[in-house]
């Protein structure tokens, strides 16, 4: 996405909203845990609920990485589900907050 396209989306949606997709499996609603890919299902619901207001999405890579190959697959499906008219940001920093420090010790 170019800067001009982002500015256009901000004007169209009258919003600066960036949704962080820092998906923590321990905080996903219980009814979604029975899904084949609960992380993707949860993310898709958030994307669907916010796409008319949001101009950017920012998945935090550490959360997906901590679940191994299944996490990377969830991230790939999530990335493909992001609206094409929104900016996509890969948040790849580590250890900046408690969540990203802890998530490196989780298993899917």
CSV table of N, CA and C in Angstrom, one decimal:
chain,number,residue,atom,x,y,z
A,1,UNK,N,0.8,-1.2,0.0
A,1,UNK,CA,0.0,0.0,0.0
A,1,UNK,C,0.9,1.2,0.0
A,2,UNK,N,0.5,2.2,-0.8
A,2,UNK,CA,1.3,3.4,-0.9
A,2,UNK,C,0.8,4.4,0.2
A,3,UNK,N,1.5,5.4,0.4
A,3,UNK,CA,1.1,6.5,1.4
A,3,UNK,C,-0.2,7.1,0.9
A,4,UNK,N,-0.3,7.4,-0.4
A,4,UNK,CA,-1.5,8.0,-0.9
A,4,UNK,C,-2.7,7.1,-0.7
A,5,UNK,N,-2.5,5.8,-0.9
A,5,UNK,CA,-3.6,4.9,-0.7
A,5,UNK,C,-4.0,4.8,0.7
A,6,UNK,N,-3.1,4.9,1.6
A,6,UNK,CA,-3.4,4.9,3.1
A,6,UNK,C,-4.2,6.2,3.4
A,7,UNK,N,-3.7,7.3,2.9
A,7,UNK,CA,-4.4,8.5,3.2
A,7,UNK,C,-5.8,8.5,2.7
A,8,UNK,N,-6.0,7.9,1.5
A,8,UNK,CA,-7.3,7.8,0.9
A,8,UNK,C,-8.2,7.0,1.8
A,9,UNK,N,-7.7,5.9,2.3
A,9,UNK,CA,-8.5,5.0,3.2
A,9,UNK,C,-8.9,5.7,4.5
A,10,UNK,N,-7.9,6.5,5.0
A,10,UNK,CA,-8.2,7.3,6.2
A,10,UNK,C,-9.4,8.3,6.0
A,11,UNK,N,-9.3,8.9,4.8
A,11,UNK,CA,-10.4,9.9,4.5
A,11,UNK,C,-11.7,9.1,4.2
A,12,UNK,N,-11.7,8.0,3.5
A,12,UNK,CA,-12.9,7.3,3.2
A,12,UNK,C,-13.6,6.8,4.5
A,13,UNK,N,-12.8,6.2,5.4
A,13,UNK,CA,-13.3,5.5,6.6
A,13,UNK,C,-13.4,6.5,7.8
A,14,UNK,N,-12.8,7.7,7.6
A,14,UNK,CA,-12.8,8.7,8.7
A,14,UNK,C,-12.2,8.0,9.9
A,15,UNK,N,-11.1,7.4,9.8
A,15,UNK,CA,-10.5,6.6,10.9
A,15,UNK,C,-9.0,6.5,10.7
A,16,UNK,N,-8.3,6.4,11.8
A,16,UNK,CA,-6.9,6.0,11.9
A,16,UNK,C,-6.7,4.7,12.6
A,17,UNK,N,-7.8,3.9,12.7
A,17,UNK,CA,-7.8,2.7,13.5
A,17,UNK,C,-6.8,1.6,12.9
A,18,UNK,N,-5.9,1.2,13.8
A,18,UNK,CA,-5.0,0.1,13.5
A,18,UNK,C,-5.3,-1.0,14.5
A,19,UNK,N,-5.7,-2.2,14.0
A,19,UNK,CA,-6.0,-3.3,14.9
A,19,UNK,C,-4.8,-4.2,15.1
A,20,UNK,N,-4.4,-4.4,16.3
A,20,UNK,CA,-3.3,-5.3,16.6
A,20,UNK,C,-3.9,-6.7,16.7
A,21,UNK,N,-3.3,-7.7,16.0
A,21,UNK,CA,-3.7,-9.1,16.1
A,21,UNK,C,-2.7,-9.8,16.9
A,22,UNK,N,-2.7,-9.6,18.2
A,22,UNK,CA,-1.7,-10.2,19.2
A,22,UNK,C,-2.5,-11.4,19.8
A,23,UNK,N,-2.7,-12.4,19.0
A,23,UNK,CA,-3.6,-13.5,19.4
A,23,UNK,C,-3.0,-14.4,20.3
A,24,UNK,N,-3.5,-14.4,21.5
A,24,UNK,CA,-3.1,-15.3,22.6
A,24,UNK,C,-4.1,-16.4,22.8
A,25,UNK,N,-3.8,-17.6,22.5
A,25,UNK,CA,-4.7,-18.8,22.6
A,25,UNK,C,-5.4,-18.9,24.0
A,26,UNK,N,-4.7,-18.4,25.0
A,26,UNK,CA,-5.3,-18.5,26.4
A,26,UNK,C,-6.4,-17.5,26.6
A,27,UNK,N,-6.6,-16.6,25.7
A,27,UNK,CA,-7.6,-15.6,25.8
A,27,UNK,C,-8.7,-15.7,24.7
A,28,UNK,N,-8.6,-16.7,23.9
A,28,UNK,CA,-9.6,-16.9,22.9
A,28,UNK,C,-10.8,-17.5,23.5
A,29,UNK,N,-12.0,-17.1,23.2
A,29,UNK,CA,-13.3,-17.6,23.8
A,29,UNK,C,-13.3,-19.1,23.6
A,30,UNK,N,-13.7,-19.8,24.7
A,30,UNK,CA,-13.7,-21.2,24.8
A,30,UNK,C,-14.4,-21.9,23.6
A,31,UNK,N,-15.5,-21.4,23.2
A,31,UNK,CA,-16.3,-22.0,22.1
A,31,UNK,C,-15.5,-22.1,20.8
A,32,UNK,N,-14.5,-21.3,20.6
A,32,UNK,CA,-13.6,-21.3,19.4
A,32,UNK,C,-12.5,-22.3,19.5
A,33,UNK,N,-12.2,-22.8,20.7
A,33,UNK,CA,-11.1,-23.7,20.8
A,33,UNK,C,-11.3,-25.0,20.2
A,34,UNK,N,-12.6,-25.4,19.9
A,34,UNK,CA,-12.9,-26.6,19.2
A,34,UNK,C,-12.7,-26.5,17.7
A,35,UNK,N,-12.5,-25.3,17.2
A,35,UNK,CA,-12.2,-25.1,15.7
A,35,UNK,C,-10.9,-25.7,15.3
A,36,UNK,N,-10.8,-26.1,14.0
A,36,UNK,CA,-9.6,-26.6,13.5
A,36,UNK,C,-8.4,-25.7,13.7
A,37,UNK,N,-8.6,-24.4,13.5
A,37,UNK,CA,-7.6,-23.4,13.7
A,37,UNK,C,-8.2,-22.2,14.5
A,38,UNK,N,-8.2,-22.4,15.8
A,38,UNK,CA,-8.9,-21.4,16.6
A,38,UNK,C,-8.3,-20.0,16.5
A,39,UNK,N,-7.0,-19.9,16.3
A,39,UNK,CA,-6.4,-18.6,16.2
A,39,UNK,C,-6.9,-17.9,14.9
A,40,UNK,N,-6.9,-18.6,13.8
A,40,UNK,CA,-7.4,-18.0,12.6
A,40,UNK,C,-8.9,-17.6,12.7
A,41,UNK,N,-9.6,-18.5,13.2
A,41,UNK,CA,-11.1,-18.3,13.4
A,41,UNK,C,-11.3,-17.0,14.2
A,42,UNK,N,-10.6,-16.9,15.3
A,42,UNK,CA,-10.7,-15.7,16.1
A,42,UNK,C,-10.3,-14.4,15.4
A,43,UNK,N,-9.2,-14.5,14.7
A,43,UNK,CA,-8.7,-13.3,13.9
A,43,UNK,C,-9.7,-13.0,12.8
A,44,UNK,N,-10.2,-14.0,12.1
A,44,UNK,CA,-11.1,-13.7,11.0
A,44,UNK,C,-12.4,-13.0,11.6
A,45,UNK,N,-12.8,-13.4,12.7
A,45,UNK,CA,-14.0,-12.7,13.3
A,45,UNK,C,-13.7,-11.2,13.6
A,46,UNK,N,-12.5,-11.0,14.1
A,46,UNK,CA,-12.1,-9.6,14.4
A,46,UNK,C,-12.0,-8.8,13.1
A,47,UNK,N,-11.3,-9.4,12.1
A,47,UNK,CA,-11.2,-8.7,10.8
A,47,UNK,C,-12.6,-8.4,10.2
A,48,UNK,N,-13.5,-9.3,10.2
A,48,UNK,CA,-14.8,-9.1,9.7
A,48,UNK,C,-15.6,-8.0,10.5
A,49,UNK,N,-15.3,-8.0,11.8
A,49,UNK,CA,-16.1,-7.0,12.6
A,49,UNK,C,-15.5,-5.6,12.5
A,50,UNK,N,-14.2,-5.4,12.0
A,50,UNK,CA,-13.6,-4.1,12.0
A,50,UNK,C,-13.2,-3.6,10.6
A,51,UNK,N,-13.4,-4.4,9.6
A,51,UNK,CA,-12.8,-4.0,8.3
A,51,UNK,C,-13.4,-2.7,7.7
A,52,UNK,N,-14.6,-2.4,8.1
A,52,UNK,CA,-15.2,-1.1,7.6
A,52,UNK,C,-14.7,0.1,8.3
A,53,UNK,N,-14.0,-0.1,9.5
A,53,UNK,CA,-13.5,1.1,10.3
A,53,UNK,C,-12.0,1.1,10.2
A,54,UNK,N,-11.4,0.0,10.0
A,54,UNK,CA,-9.9,-0.1,10.2
A,54,UNK,C,-9.1,0.3,8.9
A,55,UNK,N,-8.0,0.9,9.1
A,55,UNK,CA,-7.1,1.3,7.9
A,55,UNK,C,-5.8,0.5,8.0
A,56,UNK,N,-5.6,-0.2,9.1
A,56,UNK,CA,-4.4,-1.0,9.2
A,56,UNK,C,-4.6,-2.2,10.2
A,57,UNK,N,-3.9,-3.3,9.9
A,57,UNK,CA,-3.8,-4.4,10.8
A,57,UNK,C,-2.4,-4.8,11.1
A,58,UNK,N,-2.1,-5.2,12.4
A,58,UNK,CA,-0.7,-5.4,12.8
A,58,UNK,C,-0.6,-6.7,13.6
A,59,UNK,N,-0.4,-7.8,12.9
A,59,UNK,CA,-0.2,-9.1,13.6
A,59,UNK,C,1.1,-9.0,14.3
A,60,UNK,N,1.2,-9.5,15.5
A,60,UNK,CA,2.4,-9.6,16.3
A,60,UNK,C,3.0,-11.0,16.1
A,61,UNK,N,4.1,-11.0,15.3
A,61,UNK,CA,4.6,-12.3,14.8
A,61,UNK,C,5.0,-13.2,16.0
A,62,UNK,N,5.5,-12.7,17.1
A,62,UNK,CA,5.9,-13.5,18.2
A,62,UNK,C,4.8,-14.4,18.7
A,63,UNK,N,3.6,-14.0,18.7
A,63,UNK,CA,2.5,-14.8,19.2
A,63,UNK,C,2.3,-16.0,18.3
A,64,UNK,N,2.4,-15.9,17.0
A,64,UNK,CA,2.3,-17.0,16.0
A,64,UNK,C,3.5,-17.9,16.0
A,65,UNK,N,4.6,-17.3,16.1
A,65,UNK,CA,5.9,-18.0,16.1
A,65,UNK,C,5.9,-19.0,17.3
A,66,UNK,N,5.4,-18.6,18.4
A,66,UNK,CA,5.4,-19.4,19.6
A,66,UNK,C,4.7,-20.7,19.5
A,67,UNK,N,3.8,-20.8,18.5
A,67,UNK,CA,3.0,-22.0,18.3
A,67,UNK,C,3.6,-22.9,17.2
A,68,UNK,N,4.8,-22.6,16.8
A,68,UNK,CA,5.4,-23.5,15.8
A,68,UNK,C,4.8,-23.4,14.4
A,69,UNK,N,4.8,-24.5,13.7
A,69,UNK,CA,4.3,-24.5,12.3
A,69,UNK,C,2.8,-24.2,12.3
A,70,UNK,N,2.0,-24.6,13.3
A,70,UNK,CA,0.6,-24.3,13.3
A,70,UNK,C,0.4,-22.8,13.5
A,71,UNK,N,1.2,-22.2,14.2
A,71,UNK,CA,1.1,-20.7,14.4
A,71,UNK,C,1.4,-20.0,13.1
A,72,UNK,N,2.5,-20.4,12.4
A,72,UNK,CA,2.9,-19.8,11.1
A,72,UNK,C,1.7,-20.0,10.1
A,73,UNK,N,1.1,-21.2,10.1
A,73,UNK,CA,-0.1,-21.4,9.2
A,73,UNK,C,-1.2,-20.5,9.6
A,74,UNK,N,-1.5,-20.3,10.9
A,74,UNK,CA,-2.5,-19.4,11.3
A,74,UNK,C,-2.2,-18.0,10.8
A,75,UNK,N,-1.0,-17.6,10.9
A,75,UNK,CA,-0.5,-16.2,10.5
A,75,UNK,C,-0.7,-16.1,9.0
A,76,UNK,N,-0.3,-17.1,8.2
A,76,UNK,CA,-0.5,-17.0,6.8
A,76,UNK,C,-2.0,-16.9,6.4
A,77,UNK,N,-2.8,-17.7,7.0
A,77,UNK,CA,-4.3,-17.6,6.7
A,77,UNK,C,-4.8,-16.2,7.1
A,78,UNK,N,-4.4,-15.7,8.3
A,78,UNK,CA,-4.8,-14.4,8.7
A,78,UNK,C,-4.3,-13.3,7.8
A,79,UNK,N,-3.1,-13.4,7.3
A,79,UNK,CA,-2.6,-12.4,6.4
A,79,UNK,C,-3.4,-12.4,5.1
A,80,UNK,N,-3.7,-13.5,4.6
A,80,UNK,CA,-4.5,-13.6,3.4
A,80,UNK,C,-5.9,-13.1,3.6
A,81,UNK,N,-6.4,-13.1,4.8
A,81,UNK,CA,-7.8,-12.6,5.1
A,81,UNK,C,-7.8,-11.1,5.3
A,82,UNK,N,-6.7,-10.5,5.4
A,82,UNK,CA,-6.7,-9.0,5.7
A,82,UNK,C,-7.2,-8.3,4.4
A,83,UNK,N,-8.0,-7.3,4.6
A,83,UNK,CA,-8.6,-6.5,3.5
A,83,UNK,C,-7.5,-5.9,2.7
A,84,UNK,N,-7.6,-6.0,1.4
A,84,UNK,CA,-6.6,-5.5,0.5
A,84,UNK,C,-6.5,-3.9,0.5
A,85,UNK,N,-7.5,-3.3,1.0
A,85,UNK,CA,-7.5,-1.8,1.1
A,85,UNK,C,-7.0,-1.3,2.4
A,86,UNK,N,-6.4,-2.2,3.2
A,86,UNK,CA,-5.8,-1.8,4.5
A,86,UNK,C,-4.3,-2.1,4.5
A,87,UNK,N,-3.6,-1.3,5.2
A,87,UNK,CA,-2.2,-1.4,5.4
A,87,UNK,C,-1.9,-2.6,6.3
A,88,UNK,N,-1.0,-3.5,6.0
A,88,UNK,CA,-0.6,-4.6,6.8
A,88,UNK,C,0.8,-4.4,7.3
A,89,UNK,N,0.9,-4.5,8.7
A,89,UNK,CA,2.1,-4.3,9.4
A,89,UNK,C,2.6,-5.6,10.1
A,90,UNK,N,3.7,-6.1,9.8
A,90,UNK,CA,4.3,-7.2,10.6
A,90,UNK,C,5.0,-6.7,11.8
A,91,UNK,N,4.5,-6.9,13.0
A,91,UNK,CA,5.1,-6.5,14.2
A,91,UNK,C,6.0,-7.6,14.7
A,92,UNK,N,7.3,-7.4,14.4
A,92,UNK,CA,8.3,-8.4,14.7
A,92,UNK,C,9.3,-8.1,15.8
A,93,UNK,N,8.9,-7.2,16.7
A,93,UNK,CA,9.8,-6.9,17.8
A,93,UNK,C,9.6,-7.9,18.9
A,94,UNK,N,10.6,-8.1,19.7
A,94,UNK,CA,10.5,-9.1,20.8
A,94,UNK,C,10.9,-8.4,22.1
A,95,UNK,N,10.2,-8.9,23.2
A,95,UNK,CA,10.6,-8.6,24.5
A,95,UNK,C,10.2,-7.1,24.9
A,96,UNK,N,9.4,-6.4,24.1
A,96,UNK,CA,9.1,-5.0,24.4
A,96,UNK,C,8.1,-4.9,25.5
A,97,UNK,N,7.2,-5.9,25.6
A,97,UNK,CA,6.2,-5.9,26.7
A,97,UNK,C,6.1,-7.3,27.3
A,98,UNK,N,5.4,-7.5,28.4
A,98,UNK,CA,5.3,-8.8,29.0
A,98,UNK,C,4.8,-9.9,28.1
A,99,UNK,N,3.7,-9.5,27.3
A,99,UNK,CA,3.1,-10.6,26.5
A,99,UNK,C,4.1,-11.2,25.5
A,100,UNK,N,4.9,-10.3,24.8
A,100,UNK,CA,5.8,-10.9,23.8
A,100,UNK,C,7.0,-11.6,24.5
A,101,UNK,N,7.3,-11.3,25.7
A,101,UNK,CA,8.3,-12.0,26.4
A,101,UNK,C,7.8,-13.4,26.8
A,102,UNK,N,6.6,-13.5,27.3
A,102,UNK,CA,6.0,-14.7,27.8
A,102,UNK,C,5.6,-15.7,26.6
A,103,UNK,N,5.2,-15.1,25.5
A,103,UNK,CA,4.6,-16.0,24.4
A,103,UNK,C,5.7,-16.9,23.8
A,104,UNK,N,6.9,-16.6,24.0
A,104,UNK,CA,8.0,-17.5,23.5
A,104,UNK,C,8.0,-18.8,24.2
A,105,UNK,N,7.3,-19.0,25.3
A,105,UNK,CA,7.3,-20.2,26.0
A,105,UNK,C,6.0,-21.0,25.9
A,106,UNK,N,5.1,-20.7,25.0
A,106,UNK,CA,3.8,-21.3,24.8
A,106,UNK,C,3.9,-22.4,23.8
A,107,UNK,N,2.9,-23.3,23.9
A,107,UNK,CA,2.8,-24.4,22.9
A,107,UNK,C,1.4,-24.5,22.4
A,108,UNK,N,1.2,-24.8,21.2
A,108,UNK,CA,-0.2,-24.9,20.6
A,108,UNK,C,-0.7,-26.3,20.8
